[in-house]
Coordinates of C-alpha atoms and ligand atoms in Angstrom, one line a residue:
X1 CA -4.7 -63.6 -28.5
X2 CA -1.5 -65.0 -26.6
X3 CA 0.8 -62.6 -25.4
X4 CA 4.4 -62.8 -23.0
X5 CA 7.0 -60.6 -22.0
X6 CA 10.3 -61.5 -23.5
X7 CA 12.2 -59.8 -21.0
X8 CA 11.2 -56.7 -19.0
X9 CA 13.3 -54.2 -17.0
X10 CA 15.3 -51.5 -17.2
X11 CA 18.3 -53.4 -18.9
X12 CA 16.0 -55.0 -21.6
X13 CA 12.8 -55.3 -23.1
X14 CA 10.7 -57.6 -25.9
X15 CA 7.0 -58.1 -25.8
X16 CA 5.5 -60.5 -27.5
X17 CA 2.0 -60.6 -28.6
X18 CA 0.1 -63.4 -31.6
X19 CA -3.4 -63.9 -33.0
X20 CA -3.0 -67.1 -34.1
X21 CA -0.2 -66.8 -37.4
X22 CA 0.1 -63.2 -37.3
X23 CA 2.5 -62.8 -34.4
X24 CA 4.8 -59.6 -33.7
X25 CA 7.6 -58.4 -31.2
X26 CA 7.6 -55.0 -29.2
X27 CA 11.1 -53.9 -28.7
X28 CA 14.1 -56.6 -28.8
X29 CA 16.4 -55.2 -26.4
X30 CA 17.9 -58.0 -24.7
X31 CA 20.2 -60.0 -27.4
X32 CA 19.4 -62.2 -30.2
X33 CA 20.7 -65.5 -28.5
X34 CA 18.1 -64.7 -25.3
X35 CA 15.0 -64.4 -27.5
X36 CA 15.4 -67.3 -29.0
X37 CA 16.5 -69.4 -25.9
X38 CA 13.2 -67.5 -23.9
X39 CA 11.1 -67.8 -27.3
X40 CA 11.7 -71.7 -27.2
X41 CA 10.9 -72.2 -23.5
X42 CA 7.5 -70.9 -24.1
X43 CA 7.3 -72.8 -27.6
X44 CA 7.3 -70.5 -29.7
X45 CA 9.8 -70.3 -32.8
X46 CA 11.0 -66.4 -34.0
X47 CA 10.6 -67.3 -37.4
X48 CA 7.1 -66.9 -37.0
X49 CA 7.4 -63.4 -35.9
X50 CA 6.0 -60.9 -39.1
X51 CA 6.8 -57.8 -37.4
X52 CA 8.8 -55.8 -35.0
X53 CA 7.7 -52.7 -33.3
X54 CA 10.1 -50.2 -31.2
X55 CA 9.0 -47.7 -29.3
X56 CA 12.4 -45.7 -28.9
X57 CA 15.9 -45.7 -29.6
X58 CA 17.8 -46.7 -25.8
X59 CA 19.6 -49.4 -25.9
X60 CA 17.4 -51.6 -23.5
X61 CA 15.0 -51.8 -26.5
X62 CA 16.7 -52.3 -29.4
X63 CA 20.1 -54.1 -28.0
X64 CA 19.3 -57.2 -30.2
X65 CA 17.4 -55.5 -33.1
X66 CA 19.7 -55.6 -35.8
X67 CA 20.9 -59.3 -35.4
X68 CA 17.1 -60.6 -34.8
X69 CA 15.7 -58.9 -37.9
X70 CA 18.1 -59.8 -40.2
X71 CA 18.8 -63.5 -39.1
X72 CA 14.8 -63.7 -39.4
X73 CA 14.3 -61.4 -42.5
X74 CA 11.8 -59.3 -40.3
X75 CA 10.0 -56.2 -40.8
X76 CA 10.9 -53.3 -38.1
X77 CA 8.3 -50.6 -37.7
X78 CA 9.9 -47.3 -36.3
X79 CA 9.3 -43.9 -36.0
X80 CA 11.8 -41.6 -38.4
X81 CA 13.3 -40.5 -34.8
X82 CA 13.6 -43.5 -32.9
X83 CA 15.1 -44.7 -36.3
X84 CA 18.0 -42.3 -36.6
X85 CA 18.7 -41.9 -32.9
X86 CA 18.6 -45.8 -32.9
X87 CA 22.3 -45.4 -35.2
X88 CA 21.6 -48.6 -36.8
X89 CA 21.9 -49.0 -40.7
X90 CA 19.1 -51.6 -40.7
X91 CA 18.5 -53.2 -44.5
X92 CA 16.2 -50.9 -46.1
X93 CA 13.8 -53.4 -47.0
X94 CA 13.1 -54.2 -43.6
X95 CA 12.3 -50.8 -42.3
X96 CA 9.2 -49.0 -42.4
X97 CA 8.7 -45.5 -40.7
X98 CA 5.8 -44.6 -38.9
X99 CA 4.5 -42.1 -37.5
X100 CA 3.9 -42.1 -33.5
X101 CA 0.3 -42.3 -33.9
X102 CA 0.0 -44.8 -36.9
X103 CA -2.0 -47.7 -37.3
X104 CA -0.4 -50.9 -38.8
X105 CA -2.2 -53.2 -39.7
X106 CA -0.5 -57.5 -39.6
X107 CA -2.6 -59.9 -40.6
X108 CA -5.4 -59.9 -38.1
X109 CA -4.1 -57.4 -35.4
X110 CA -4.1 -53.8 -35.7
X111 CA -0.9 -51.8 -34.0
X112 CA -1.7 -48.5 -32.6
X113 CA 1.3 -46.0 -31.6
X114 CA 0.4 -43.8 -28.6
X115 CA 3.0 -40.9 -28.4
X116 CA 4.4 -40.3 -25.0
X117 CA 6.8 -38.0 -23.1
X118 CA 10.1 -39.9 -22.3
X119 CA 13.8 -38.5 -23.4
X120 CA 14.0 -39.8 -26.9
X121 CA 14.3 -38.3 -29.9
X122 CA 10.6 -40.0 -31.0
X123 CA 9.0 -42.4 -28.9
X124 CA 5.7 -43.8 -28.6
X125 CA 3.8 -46.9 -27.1
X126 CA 1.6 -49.0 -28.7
X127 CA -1.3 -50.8 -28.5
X128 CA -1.8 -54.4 -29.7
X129 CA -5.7 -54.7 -30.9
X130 CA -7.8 -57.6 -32.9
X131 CA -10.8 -55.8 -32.6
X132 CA -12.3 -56.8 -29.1
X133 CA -9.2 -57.3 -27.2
X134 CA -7.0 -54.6 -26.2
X135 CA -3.5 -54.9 -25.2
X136 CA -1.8 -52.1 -23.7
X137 CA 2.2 -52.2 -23.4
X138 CA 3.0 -48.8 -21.4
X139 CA 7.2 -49.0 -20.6
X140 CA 9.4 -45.8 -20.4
X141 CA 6.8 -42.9 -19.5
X142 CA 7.8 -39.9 -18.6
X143 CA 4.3 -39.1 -17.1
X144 CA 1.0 -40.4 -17.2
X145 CA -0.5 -38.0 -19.9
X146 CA -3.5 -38.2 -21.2
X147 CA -2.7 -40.9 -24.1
X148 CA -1.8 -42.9 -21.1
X149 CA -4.8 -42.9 -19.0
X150 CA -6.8 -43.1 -22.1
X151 CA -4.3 -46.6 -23.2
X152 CA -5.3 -47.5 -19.1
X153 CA -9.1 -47.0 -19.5
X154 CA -9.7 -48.6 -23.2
X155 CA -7.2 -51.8 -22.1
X156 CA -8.7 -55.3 -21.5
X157 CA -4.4 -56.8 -20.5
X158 CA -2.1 -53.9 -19.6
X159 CA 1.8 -53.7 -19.4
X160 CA 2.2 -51.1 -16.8
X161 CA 5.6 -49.6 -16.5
X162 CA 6.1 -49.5 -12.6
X163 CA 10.0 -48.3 -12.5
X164 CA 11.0 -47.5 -8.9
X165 CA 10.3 -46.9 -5.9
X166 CA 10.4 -43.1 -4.6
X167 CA 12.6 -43.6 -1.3
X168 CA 15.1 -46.2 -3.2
X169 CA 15.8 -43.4 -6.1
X170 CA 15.8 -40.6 -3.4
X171 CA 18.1 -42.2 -1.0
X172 CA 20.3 -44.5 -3.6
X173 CA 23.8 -44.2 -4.8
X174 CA 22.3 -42.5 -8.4
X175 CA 23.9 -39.1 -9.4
X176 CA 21.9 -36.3 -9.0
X177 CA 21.4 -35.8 -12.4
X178 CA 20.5 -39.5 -13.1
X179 CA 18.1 -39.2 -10.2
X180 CA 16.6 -36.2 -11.8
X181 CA 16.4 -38.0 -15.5
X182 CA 14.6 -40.5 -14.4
X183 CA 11.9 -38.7 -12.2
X184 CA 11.8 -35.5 -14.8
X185 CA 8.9 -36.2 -16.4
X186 CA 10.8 -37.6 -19.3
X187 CA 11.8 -40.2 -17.8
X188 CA 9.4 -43.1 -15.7
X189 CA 7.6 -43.6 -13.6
X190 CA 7.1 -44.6 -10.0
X191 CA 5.7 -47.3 -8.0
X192 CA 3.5 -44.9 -6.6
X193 CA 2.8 -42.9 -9.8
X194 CA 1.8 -46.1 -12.0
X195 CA -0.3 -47.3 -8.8
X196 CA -2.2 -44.0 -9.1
X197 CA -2.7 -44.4 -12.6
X198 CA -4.2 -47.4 -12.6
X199 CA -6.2 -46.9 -9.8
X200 CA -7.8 -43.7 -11.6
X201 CA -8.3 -44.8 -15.3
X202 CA -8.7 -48.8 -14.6
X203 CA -12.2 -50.1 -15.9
X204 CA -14.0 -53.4 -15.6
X205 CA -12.7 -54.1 -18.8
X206 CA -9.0 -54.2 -17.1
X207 CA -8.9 -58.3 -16.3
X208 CA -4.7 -58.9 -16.4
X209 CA -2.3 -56.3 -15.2
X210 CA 1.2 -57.3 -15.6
X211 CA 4.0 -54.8 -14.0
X212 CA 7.4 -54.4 -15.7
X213 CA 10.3 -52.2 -16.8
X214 CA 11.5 -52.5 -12.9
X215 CA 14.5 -51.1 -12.3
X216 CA 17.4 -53.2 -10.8
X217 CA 18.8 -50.7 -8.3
X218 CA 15.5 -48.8 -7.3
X219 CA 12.9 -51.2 -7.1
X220 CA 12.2 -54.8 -6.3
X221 CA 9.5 -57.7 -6.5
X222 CA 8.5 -57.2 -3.2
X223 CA 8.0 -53.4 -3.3
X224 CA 6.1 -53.7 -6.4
X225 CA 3.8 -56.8 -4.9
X226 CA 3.2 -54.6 -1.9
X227 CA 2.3 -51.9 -3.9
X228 CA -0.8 -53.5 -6.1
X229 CA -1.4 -56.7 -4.4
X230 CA -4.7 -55.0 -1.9
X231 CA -5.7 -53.5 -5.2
X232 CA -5.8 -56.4 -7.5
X233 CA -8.3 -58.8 -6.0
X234 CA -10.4 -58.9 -8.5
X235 CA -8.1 -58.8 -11.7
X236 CA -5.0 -61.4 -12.0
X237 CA -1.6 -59.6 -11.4
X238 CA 2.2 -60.5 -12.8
X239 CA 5.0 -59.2 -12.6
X240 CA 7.5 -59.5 -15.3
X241 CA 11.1 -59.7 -14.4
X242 CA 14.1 -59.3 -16.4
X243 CA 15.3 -62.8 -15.4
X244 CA 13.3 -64.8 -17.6
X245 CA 10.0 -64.8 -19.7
X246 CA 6.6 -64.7 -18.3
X247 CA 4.5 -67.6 -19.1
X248 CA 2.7 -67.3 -22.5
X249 CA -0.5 -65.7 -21.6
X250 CA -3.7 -66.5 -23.4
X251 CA -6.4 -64.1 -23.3
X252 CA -9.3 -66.3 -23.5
X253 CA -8.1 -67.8 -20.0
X254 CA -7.8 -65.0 -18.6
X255 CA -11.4 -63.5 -19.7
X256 CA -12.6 -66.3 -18.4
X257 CA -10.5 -67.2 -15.7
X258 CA -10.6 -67.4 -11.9
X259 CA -9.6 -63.9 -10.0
X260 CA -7.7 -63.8 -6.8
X261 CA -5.0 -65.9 -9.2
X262 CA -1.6 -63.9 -8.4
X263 CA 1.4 -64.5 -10.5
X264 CA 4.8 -64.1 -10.0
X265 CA 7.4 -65.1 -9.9
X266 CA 9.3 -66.5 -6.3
X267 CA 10.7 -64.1 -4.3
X268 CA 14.2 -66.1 -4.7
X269 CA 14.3 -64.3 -8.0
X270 CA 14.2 -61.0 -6.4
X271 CA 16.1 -57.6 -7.8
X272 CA 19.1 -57.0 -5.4
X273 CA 21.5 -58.1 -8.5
X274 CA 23.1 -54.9 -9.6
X275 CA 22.7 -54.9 -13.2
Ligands
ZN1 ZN1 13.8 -45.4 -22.5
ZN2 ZN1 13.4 -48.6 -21.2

């Protein structure tokens, strides 16, 4: 399986994940024009794409949704909730609902919702499968329930939302009530929170952890590397920025690959841009 994120932060989001023809998108919430122009810097072509997954209705994950599928003639799948609080009038033959906890099945990999707590009308994660490799994509979690830790435990690659850091949020220029959204328990989750997480329900089967959904005005590169970097000797770390695409990622590599090998991007990329 080859896997990248698209784009990953708290102003857009689009996983991709393929097993050889059978390739699908999680979310396309940056516009249509930036997943093609990231798609063709790692190669890859969105006609291609067979299926689009969202996991909930805010903007940062469907921004580009509507153009992409139709330009490309794509299947969405969406829960009935995330599908009316999305707004969009979508052609009908492209949408199928779903419920939280469905299975789809595209070609050769099997999509697994996993509900979650986060303030939409519907959401859920999902879990990218081909039988033996498991790829987890945990973004927007309100909390680390027990679908979560059970996502963390059963995952061979995991996309780990790690949204901001605690002081940055207490101490920043954010309303009280946005402050309070976002560390509500329906909203994400910290720095310090996801570290936890991981550090509890991780398994040797973990062998890639890639951190995203960072936020621009709570968090940065630098916090985030501090955070895991002790904790990841053994497994290969990213980080994936909202600046550009991660590398295209090929699971056999990394099963087989040297440890100890950090990626990130440089630190001249780091998140002090307020957007
Ligand atoms: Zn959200
Ligand atoms: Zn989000």
């Amino acid at each position: 399986m080859k896997y990248a994120a698209i784009a990953s932060g708290s102003n857009g989001n689009c996983y991709y994940v393929a097993k050889g023809n059978d390739v699908i998108l999680v979310d396309v919430g940056i516009n249509t024009k930036h997943v093609e122009l990231r798609m063709a810097n790692l190669g890859l072509s969105p006609a291609a794409v067979k299926a689009i997954f969202i996991t909930h209705e805010h903007t940062d994950h469907i921004k580009g949704l509507s153009v992409f599928c139709k330009r490309y003639q794509i299947g969405v799948y969406l829960t009935e909730g995330t599908y009316k609080g999305s707004k969009l009038q979508l052609p009908e033959h492209l949408v199928h609902i779903i419920k939280p906890d469905a299975e789809v099945r595209i070609g050769d990999i099997l999509v697994r919702g996993i509900p979650k707590y986060h303030d939409a009308k519907e959401p859920c994660s999902f879990v990218v499968t081909d039988g033996q490799v498991n790829i987890g994509i945990l973004t927007d979690l309100g909390r680390g329930c027990d679908h979560v830790k059970q996502v963390i435990r059963d995952s061979d690659v995991l996309l780990l939302e790690s949204n901001y850091d605690e002081d940055l949020l207490r101490n920043g220029r954010y309303s009280y009530y946005l402050k309070n959204r976002i560390s509500s328990g329906w909203g994400h989750i910290s720095n310090k929170v996801a570290l936890e997480l991981f550090l509890e329900n991780r398994t040797t089967r973990l062998k890639h952890l890639i951190l995203g959904h960072l936020s621009g005005e709570n968090n940065s590169l630098t916090l985030v590397q501090d955070t895991f970097c002790s904790h990841c000797a053994d497994i290969k770390l990213s980080i994936a920025t909202r600046y550009e695409e991660t590398e295209l990622f090929d699971v056999t590599h990394i099963l087989t690959g040297r440890p100890l090998d950090i990626e990130s991007r440089p630190l001249a990329y780091q998140q002090n841009a307020l957007f």
